[in-house]
PDB file of C-alpha atoms in Angstrom:
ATOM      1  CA  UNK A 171      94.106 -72.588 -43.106  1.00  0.00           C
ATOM      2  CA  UNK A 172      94.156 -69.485 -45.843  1.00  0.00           C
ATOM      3  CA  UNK A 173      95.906 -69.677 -49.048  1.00  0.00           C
ATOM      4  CA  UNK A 174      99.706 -68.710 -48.875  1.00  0.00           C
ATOM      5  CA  UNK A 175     100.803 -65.574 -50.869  1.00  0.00           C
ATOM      6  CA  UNK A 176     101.753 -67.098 -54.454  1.00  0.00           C
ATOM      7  CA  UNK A 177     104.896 -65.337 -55.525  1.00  0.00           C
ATOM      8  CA  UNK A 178     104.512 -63.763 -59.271  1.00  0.00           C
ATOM      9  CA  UNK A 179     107.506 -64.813 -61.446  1.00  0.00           C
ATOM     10  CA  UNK A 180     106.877 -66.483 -64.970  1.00  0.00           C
ATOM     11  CA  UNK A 181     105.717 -69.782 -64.835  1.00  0.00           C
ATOM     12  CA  UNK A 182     108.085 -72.138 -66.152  1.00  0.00           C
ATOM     13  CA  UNK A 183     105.961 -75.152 -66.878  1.00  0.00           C
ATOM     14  CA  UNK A 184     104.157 -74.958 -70.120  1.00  0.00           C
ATOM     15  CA  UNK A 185     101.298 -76.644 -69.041  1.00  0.00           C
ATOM     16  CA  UNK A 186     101.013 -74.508 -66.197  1.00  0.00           C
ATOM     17  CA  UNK A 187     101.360 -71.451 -67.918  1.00  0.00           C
ATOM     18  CA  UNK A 188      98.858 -72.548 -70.363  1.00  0.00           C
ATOM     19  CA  UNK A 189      96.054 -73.318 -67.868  1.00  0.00           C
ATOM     20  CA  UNK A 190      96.748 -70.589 -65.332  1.00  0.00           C
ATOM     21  CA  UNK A 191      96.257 -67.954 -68.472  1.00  0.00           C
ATOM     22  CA  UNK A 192      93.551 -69.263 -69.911  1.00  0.00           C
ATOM     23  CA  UNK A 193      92.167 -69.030 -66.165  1.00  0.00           C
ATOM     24  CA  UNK A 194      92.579 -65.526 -65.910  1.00  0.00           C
ATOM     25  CA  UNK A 195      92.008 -64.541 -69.362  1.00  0.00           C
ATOM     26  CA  UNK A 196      88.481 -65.859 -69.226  1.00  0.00           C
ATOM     27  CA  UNK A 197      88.325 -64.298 -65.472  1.00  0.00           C
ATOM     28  CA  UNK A 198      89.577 -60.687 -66.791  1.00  0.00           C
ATOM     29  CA  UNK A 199      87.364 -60.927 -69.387  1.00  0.00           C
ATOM     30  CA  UNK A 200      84.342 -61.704 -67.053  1.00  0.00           C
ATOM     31  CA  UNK A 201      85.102 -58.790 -64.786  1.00  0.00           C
ATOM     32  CA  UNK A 202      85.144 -56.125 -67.858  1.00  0.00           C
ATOM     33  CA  UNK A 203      81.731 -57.299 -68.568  1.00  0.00           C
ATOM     34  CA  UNK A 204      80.732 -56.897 -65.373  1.00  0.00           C
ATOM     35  CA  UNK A 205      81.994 -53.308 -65.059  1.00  0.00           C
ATOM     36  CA  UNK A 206      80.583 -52.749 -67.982  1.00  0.00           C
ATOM     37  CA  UNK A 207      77.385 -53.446 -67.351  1.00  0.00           C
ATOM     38  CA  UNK A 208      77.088 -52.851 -63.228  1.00  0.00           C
ATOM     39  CA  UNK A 209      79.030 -49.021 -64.158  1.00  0.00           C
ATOM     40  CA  UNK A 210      77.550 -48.147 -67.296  1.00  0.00           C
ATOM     41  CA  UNK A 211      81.179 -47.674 -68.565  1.00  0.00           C
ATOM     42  CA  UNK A 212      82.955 -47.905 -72.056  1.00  0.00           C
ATOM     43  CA  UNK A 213      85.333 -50.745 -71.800  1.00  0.00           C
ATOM     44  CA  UNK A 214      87.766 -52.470 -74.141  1.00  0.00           C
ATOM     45  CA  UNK A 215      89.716 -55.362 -73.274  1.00  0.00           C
ATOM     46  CA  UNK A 216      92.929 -56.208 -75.484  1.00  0.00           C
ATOM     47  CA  UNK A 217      94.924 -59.687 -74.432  1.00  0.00           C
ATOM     48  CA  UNK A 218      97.523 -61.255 -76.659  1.00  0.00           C
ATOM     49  CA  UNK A 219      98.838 -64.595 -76.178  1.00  0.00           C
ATOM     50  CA  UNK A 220     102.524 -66.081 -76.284  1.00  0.00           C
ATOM     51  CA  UNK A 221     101.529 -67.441 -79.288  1.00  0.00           C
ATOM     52  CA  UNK A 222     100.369 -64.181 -80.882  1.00  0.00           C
ATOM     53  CA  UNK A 223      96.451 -64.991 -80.236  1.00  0.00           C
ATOM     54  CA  UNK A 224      94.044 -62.041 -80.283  1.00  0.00           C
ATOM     55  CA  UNK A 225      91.491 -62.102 -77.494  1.00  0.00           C
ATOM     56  CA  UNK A 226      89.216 -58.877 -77.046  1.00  0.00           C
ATOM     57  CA  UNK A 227      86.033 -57.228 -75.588  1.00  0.00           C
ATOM     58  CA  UNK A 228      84.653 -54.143 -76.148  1.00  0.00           C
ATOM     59  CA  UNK A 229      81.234 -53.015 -74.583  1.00  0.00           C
ATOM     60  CA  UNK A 230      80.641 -50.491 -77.406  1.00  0.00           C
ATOM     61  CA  UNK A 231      83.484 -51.769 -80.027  1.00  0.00           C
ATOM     62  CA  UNK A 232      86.957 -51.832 -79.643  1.00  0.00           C
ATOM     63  CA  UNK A 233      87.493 -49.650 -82.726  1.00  0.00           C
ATOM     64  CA  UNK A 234      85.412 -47.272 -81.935  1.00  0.00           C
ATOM     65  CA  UNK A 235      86.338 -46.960 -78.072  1.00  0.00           C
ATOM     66  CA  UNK A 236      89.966 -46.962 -79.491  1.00  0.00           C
ATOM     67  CA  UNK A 237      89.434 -44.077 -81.784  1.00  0.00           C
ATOM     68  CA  UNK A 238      87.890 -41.952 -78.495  1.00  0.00           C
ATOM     69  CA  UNK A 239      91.162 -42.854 -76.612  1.00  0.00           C
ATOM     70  CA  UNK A 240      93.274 -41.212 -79.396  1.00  0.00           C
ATOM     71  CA  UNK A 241      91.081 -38.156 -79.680  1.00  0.00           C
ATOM     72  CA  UNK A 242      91.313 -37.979 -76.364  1.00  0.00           C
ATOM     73  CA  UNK A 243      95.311 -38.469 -76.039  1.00  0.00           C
ATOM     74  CA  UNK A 244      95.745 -36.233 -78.717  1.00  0.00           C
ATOM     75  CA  UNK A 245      98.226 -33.036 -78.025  1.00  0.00           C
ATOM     76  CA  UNK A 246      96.446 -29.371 -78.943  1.00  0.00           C
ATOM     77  CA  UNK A 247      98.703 -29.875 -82.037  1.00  0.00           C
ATOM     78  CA  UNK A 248      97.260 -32.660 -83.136  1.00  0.00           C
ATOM     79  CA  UNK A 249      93.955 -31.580 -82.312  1.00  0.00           C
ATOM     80  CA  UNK A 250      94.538 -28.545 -84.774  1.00  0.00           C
ATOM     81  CA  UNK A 251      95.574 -31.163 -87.479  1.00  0.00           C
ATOM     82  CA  UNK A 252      92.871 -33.596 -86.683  1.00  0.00           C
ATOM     83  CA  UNK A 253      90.502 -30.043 -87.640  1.00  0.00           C
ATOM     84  CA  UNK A 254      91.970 -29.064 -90.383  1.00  0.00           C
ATOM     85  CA  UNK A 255      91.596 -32.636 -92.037  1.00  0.00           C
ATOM     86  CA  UNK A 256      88.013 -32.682 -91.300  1.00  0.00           C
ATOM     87  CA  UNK A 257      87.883 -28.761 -92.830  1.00  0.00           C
ATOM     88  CA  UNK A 258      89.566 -30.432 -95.757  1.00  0.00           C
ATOM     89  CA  UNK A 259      87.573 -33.644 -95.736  1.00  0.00           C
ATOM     90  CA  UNK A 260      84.182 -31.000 -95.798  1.00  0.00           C
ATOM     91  CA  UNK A 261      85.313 -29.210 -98.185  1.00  0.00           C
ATOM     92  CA  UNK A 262      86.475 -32.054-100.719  1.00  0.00           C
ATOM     93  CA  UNK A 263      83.025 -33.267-100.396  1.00  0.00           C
ATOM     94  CA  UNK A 264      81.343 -29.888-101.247  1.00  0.00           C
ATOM     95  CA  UNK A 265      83.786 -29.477-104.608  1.00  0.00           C
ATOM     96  CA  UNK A 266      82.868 -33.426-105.160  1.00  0.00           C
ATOM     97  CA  UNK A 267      78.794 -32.126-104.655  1.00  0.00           C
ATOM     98  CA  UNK A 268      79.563 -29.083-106.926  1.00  0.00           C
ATOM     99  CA  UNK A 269      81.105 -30.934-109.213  1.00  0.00           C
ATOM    100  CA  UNK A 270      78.201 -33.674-109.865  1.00  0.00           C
ATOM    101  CA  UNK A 271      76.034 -30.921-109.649  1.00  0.00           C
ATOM    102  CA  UNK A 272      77.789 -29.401-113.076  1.00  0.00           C
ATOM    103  CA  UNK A 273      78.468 -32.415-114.455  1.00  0.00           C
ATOM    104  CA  UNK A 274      73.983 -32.982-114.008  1.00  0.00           C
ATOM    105  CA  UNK A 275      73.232 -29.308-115.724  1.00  0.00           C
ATOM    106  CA  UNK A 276      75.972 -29.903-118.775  1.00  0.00           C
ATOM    107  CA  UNK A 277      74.369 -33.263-119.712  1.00  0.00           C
ATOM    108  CA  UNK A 278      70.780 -31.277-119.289  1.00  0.00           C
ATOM    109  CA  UNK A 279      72.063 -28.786-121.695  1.00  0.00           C
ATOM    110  CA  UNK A 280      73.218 -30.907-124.320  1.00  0.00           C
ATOM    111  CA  UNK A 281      69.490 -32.575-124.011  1.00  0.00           C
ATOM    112  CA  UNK A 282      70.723 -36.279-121.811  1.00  0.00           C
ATOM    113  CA  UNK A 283      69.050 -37.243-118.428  1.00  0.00           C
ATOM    114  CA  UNK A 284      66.225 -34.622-119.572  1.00  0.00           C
ATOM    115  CA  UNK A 285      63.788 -37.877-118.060  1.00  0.00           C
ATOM    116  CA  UNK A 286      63.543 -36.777-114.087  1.00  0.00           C
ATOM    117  CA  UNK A 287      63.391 -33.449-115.044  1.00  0.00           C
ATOM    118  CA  UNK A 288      59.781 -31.929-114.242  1.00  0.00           C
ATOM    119  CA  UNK A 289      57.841 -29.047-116.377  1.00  0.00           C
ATOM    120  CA  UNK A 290      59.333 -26.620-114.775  1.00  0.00           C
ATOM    121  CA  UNK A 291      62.742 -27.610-114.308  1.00  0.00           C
ATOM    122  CA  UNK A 292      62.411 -28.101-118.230  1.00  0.00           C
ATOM    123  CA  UNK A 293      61.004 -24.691-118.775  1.00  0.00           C
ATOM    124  CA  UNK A 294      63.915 -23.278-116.686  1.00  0.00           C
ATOM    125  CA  UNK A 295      66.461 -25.132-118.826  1.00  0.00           C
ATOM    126  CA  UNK A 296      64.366 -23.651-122.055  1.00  0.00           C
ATOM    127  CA  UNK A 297      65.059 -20.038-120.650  1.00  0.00           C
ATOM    128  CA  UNK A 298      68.823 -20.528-119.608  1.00  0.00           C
ATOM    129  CA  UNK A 299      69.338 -21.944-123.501  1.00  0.00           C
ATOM    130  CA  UNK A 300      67.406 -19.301-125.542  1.00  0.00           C
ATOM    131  CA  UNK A 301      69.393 -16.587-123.133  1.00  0.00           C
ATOM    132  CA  UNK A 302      73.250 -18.140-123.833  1.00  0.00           C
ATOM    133  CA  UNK A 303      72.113 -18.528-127.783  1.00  0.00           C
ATOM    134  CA  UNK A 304      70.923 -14.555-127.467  1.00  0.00           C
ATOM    135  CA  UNK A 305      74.619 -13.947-125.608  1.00  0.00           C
ATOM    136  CA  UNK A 306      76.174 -16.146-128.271  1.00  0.00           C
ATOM    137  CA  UNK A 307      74.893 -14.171-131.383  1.00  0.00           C
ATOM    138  CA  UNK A 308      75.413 -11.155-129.653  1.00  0.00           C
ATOM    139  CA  UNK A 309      78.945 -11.838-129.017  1.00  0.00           C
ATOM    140  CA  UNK A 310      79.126 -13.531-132.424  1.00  0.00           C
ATOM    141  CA  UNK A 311      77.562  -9.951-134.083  1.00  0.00           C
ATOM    142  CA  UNK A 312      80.236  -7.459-131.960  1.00  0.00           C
ATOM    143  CA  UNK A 313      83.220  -9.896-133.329  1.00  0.00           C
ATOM    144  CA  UNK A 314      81.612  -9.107-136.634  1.00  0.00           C
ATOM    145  CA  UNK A 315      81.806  -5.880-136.419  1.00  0.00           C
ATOM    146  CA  UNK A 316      84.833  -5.733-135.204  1.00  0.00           C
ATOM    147  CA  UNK A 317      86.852  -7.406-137.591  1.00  0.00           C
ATOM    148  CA  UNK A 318      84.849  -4.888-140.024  1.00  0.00           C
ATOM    149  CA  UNK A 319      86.497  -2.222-138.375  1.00  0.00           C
ATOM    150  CA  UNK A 320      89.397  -3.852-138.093  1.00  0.00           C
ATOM    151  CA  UNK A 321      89.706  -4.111-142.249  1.00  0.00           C
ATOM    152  CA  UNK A 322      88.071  -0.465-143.076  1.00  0.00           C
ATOM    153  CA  UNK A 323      91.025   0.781-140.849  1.00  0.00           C
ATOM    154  CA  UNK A 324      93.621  -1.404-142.671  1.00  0.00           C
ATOM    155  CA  UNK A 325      91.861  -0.441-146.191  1.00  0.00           C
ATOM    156  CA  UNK A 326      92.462   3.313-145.250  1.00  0.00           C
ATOM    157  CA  UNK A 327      96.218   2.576-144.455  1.00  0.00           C
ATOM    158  CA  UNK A 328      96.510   0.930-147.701  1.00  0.00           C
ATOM    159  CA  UNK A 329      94.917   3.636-149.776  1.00  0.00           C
ATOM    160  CA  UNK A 330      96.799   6.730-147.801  1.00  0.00           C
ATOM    161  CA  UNK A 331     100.153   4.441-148.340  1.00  0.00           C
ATOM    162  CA  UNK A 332      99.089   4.061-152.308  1.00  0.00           C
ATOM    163  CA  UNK A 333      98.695   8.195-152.353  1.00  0.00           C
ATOM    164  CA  UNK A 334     102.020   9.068-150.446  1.00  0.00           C
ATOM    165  CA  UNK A 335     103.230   6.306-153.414  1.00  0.00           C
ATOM    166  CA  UNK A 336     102.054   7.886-156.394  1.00  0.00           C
ATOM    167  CA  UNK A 337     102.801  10.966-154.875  1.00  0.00           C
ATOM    168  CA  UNK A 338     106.382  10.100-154.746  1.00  0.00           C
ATOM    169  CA  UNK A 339     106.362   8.352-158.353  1.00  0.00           C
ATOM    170  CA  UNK A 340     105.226  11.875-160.157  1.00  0.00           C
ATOM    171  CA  UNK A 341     107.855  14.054-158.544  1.00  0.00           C
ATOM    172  CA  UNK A 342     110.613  11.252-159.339  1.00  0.00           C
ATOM    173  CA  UNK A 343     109.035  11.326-162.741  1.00  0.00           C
ATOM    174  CA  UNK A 344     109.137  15.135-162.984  1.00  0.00           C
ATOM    175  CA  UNK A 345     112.471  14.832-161.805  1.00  0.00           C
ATOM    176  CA  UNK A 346     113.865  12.603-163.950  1.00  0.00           C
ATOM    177  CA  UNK A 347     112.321  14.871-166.802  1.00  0.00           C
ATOM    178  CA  UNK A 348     114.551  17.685-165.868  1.00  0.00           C
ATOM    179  CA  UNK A 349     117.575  15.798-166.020  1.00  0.00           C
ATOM    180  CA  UNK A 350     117.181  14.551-168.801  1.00  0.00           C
ATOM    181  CA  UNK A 351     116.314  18.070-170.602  1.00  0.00           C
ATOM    182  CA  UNK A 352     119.386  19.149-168.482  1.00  0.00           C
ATOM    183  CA  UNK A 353     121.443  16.714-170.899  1.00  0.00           C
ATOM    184  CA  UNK A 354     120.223  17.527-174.511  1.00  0.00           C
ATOM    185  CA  UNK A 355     122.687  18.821-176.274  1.00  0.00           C
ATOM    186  CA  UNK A 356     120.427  20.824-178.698  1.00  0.00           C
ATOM    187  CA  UNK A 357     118.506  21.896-175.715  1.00  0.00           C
ATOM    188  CA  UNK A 358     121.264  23.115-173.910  1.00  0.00           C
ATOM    189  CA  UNK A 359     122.802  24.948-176.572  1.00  0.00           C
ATOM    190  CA  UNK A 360     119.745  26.572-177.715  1.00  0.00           C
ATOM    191  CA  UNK A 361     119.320  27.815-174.113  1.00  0.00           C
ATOM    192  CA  UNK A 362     122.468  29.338-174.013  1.00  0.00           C
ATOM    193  CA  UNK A 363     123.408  31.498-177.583  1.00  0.00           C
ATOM    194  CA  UNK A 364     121.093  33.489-179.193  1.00  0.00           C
ATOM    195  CA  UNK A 365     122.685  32.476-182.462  1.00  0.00           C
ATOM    196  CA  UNK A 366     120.847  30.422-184.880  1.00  0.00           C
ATOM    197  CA  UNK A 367     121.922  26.666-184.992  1.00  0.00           C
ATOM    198  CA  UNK A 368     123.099  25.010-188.231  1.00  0.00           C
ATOM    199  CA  UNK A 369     123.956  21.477-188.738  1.00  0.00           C
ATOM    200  CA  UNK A 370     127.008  20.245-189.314  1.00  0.00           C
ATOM    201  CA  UNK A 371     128.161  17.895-191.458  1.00  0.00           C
ATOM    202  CA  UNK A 372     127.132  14.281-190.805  1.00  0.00           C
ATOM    203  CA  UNK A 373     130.712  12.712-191.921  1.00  0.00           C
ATOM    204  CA  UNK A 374     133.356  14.431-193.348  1.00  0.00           C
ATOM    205  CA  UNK A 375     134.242  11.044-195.654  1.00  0.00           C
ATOM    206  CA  UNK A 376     130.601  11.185-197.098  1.00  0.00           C
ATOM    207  CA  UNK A 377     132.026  12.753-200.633  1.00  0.00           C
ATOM    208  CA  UNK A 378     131.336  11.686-204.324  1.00  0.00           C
ATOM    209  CA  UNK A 379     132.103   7.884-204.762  1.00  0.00           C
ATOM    210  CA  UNK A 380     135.087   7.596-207.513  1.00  0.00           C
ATOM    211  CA  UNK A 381     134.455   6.072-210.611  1.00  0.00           C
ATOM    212  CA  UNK A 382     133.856   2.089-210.348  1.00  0.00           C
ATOM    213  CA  UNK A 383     135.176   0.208-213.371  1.00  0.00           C
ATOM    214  CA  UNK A 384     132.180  -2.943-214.174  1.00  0.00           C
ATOM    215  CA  UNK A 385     133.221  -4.955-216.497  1.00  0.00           C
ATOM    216  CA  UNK A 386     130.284  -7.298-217.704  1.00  0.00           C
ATOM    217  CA  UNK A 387     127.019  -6.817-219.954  1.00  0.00           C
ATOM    218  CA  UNK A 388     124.857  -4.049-218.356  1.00  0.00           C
ATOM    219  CA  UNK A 389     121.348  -3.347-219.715  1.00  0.00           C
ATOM    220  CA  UNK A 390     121.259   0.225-220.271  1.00  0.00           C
ATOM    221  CA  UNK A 391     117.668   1.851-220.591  1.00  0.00           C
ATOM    222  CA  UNK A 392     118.119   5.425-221.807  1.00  0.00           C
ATOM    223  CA  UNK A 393     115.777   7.645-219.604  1.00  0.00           C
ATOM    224  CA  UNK A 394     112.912   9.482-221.794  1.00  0.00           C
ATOM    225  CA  UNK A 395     112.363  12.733-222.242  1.00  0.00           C
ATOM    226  CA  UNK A 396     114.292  15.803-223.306  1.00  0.00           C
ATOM    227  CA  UNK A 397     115.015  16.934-219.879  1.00  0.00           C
ATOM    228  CA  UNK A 398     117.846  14.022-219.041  1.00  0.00           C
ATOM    229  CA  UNK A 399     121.019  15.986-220.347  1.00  0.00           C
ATOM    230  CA  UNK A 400     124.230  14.302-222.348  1.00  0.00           C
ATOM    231  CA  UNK A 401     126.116  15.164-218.915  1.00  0.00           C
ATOM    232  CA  UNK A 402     124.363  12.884-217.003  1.00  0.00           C
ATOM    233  CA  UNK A 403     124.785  10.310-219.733  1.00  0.00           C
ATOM    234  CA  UNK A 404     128.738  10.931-219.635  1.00  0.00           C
ATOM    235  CA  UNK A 405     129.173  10.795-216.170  1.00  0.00           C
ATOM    236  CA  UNK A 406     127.687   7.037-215.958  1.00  0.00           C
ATOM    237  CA  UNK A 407     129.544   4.383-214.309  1.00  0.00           C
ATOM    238  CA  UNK A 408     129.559   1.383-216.563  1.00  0.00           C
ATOM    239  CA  UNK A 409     130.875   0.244-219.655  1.00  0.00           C
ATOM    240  CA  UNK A 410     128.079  -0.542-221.943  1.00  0.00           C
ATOM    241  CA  UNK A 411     128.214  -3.891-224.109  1.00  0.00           C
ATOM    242  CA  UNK A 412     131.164  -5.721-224.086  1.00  0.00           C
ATOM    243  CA  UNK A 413     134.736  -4.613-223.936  1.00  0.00           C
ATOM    244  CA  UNK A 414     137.101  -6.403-226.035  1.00  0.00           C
TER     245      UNK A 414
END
């Protein structure tokens, strides 16, 4: 008598449902190592338990045969982005090769890591220095000369400025010259009349002081000689002796 039809439902009974998965777990398992091995075929096997237990098989990995199932469920779009971060992923390593690279020839030219280095590779490094000290000095030289230029220029600014300067001081000097003969009064009037020019006098008040009355002892020396005249003598000043 043949096995009824058994009706699939969850299985209420713990134990049950225990035993009857760990049954087919280890039978589902057993068949996708067989199909793996009879077919030749990539296959990964994923079970989780109630409980949250992992149970897996994978004939070449289950990472990796997981990564071919999402390159190969990937849309066209994500296909293009999947490209474009391997053309960045490429091209991140180049600028990370480069950059090594540089980092290698700047410690060889300030004379570190000069050990692997081989006679050539060091004669090489000996030509590249003597040419950028050549390139230096000769950029060094022009900067120079330059900046000589640059103050022979400046000095003729200066020394046309000083000339228009001096220039302008004479004819303000010459200038101020003819104003001021403009303004002398002797000048002037000697310009204009043809008449001869006589002084005036000074100060009308500059006359002969009156007699001053100096009452005191005065020593009087008579002057010698016969050209002093009795006039002179009259017209003195002081009292001689003492006036009583």
């Amino acid at each position: 008598m043949g096995r009824g039809r058994v009706e699939l439902k969850r299985i209420e009974n713990k134990i049950n449902r225990q035993v009857t998965f760990s049954k087919r777990r280890n039978g589902l398992l057993k068949k996708a190592y067989e199909l793996s091995v009879l077919c030749d075929a990539e296959v990964a096997l994923i079970i989780f338990s109630s409980r949250g237990k992992l149970y897996e098989f994978g004939s070449a990995g289950t990472t990796k045969t997981l990564e071919r199932y999402q390159r190969v469920c990937y849309t066209p779009q994500d296909n293009n982005m999947e490209c474009e971060t391997q053309s960045w992923y490429q091209e991140v390593s180049k600028l990370k090769a480069k950059y090594e690279s540089l980092q290698r020839t700047q410690r060889h030219l300030l004379g570190e890591d000069l050990g692997p280095l081989s006679v050539k590779e060091l004669q090489n490094l000996e030509k590249q220095l003597e040419g950028s000290l050549a390139q230096a000095r000769q950029r060094k030289t022009q900067m120079m000369i330059e900046q000589m230029e640059d103050l022979r220029r400046k000095e003729r600014q200066l020394g046309d400025l000083n000339k228009q300067l001096k220039l302008k001081l004479e004819a303000e000097g010459q200038s101020l010259k003819a104003i001021q003969g403009s303004w002398n009064p002797s000048t002037a009037t000697a310009g204009n009349s043809s008449f001869p020019v006589h002084p005036s006098q000074s100060n009308p008040m500059d006359c002969e002081p009156e007699p001053i009355l100096q009452i005191g002892y005065h020593h009087y020396v008579p002057a010698e000689g016969p050209s002093v005249s009795k006039s002179m003598a009259g017209e003195s000043n002081f009292i001689q002796g003492w006036v009583l």
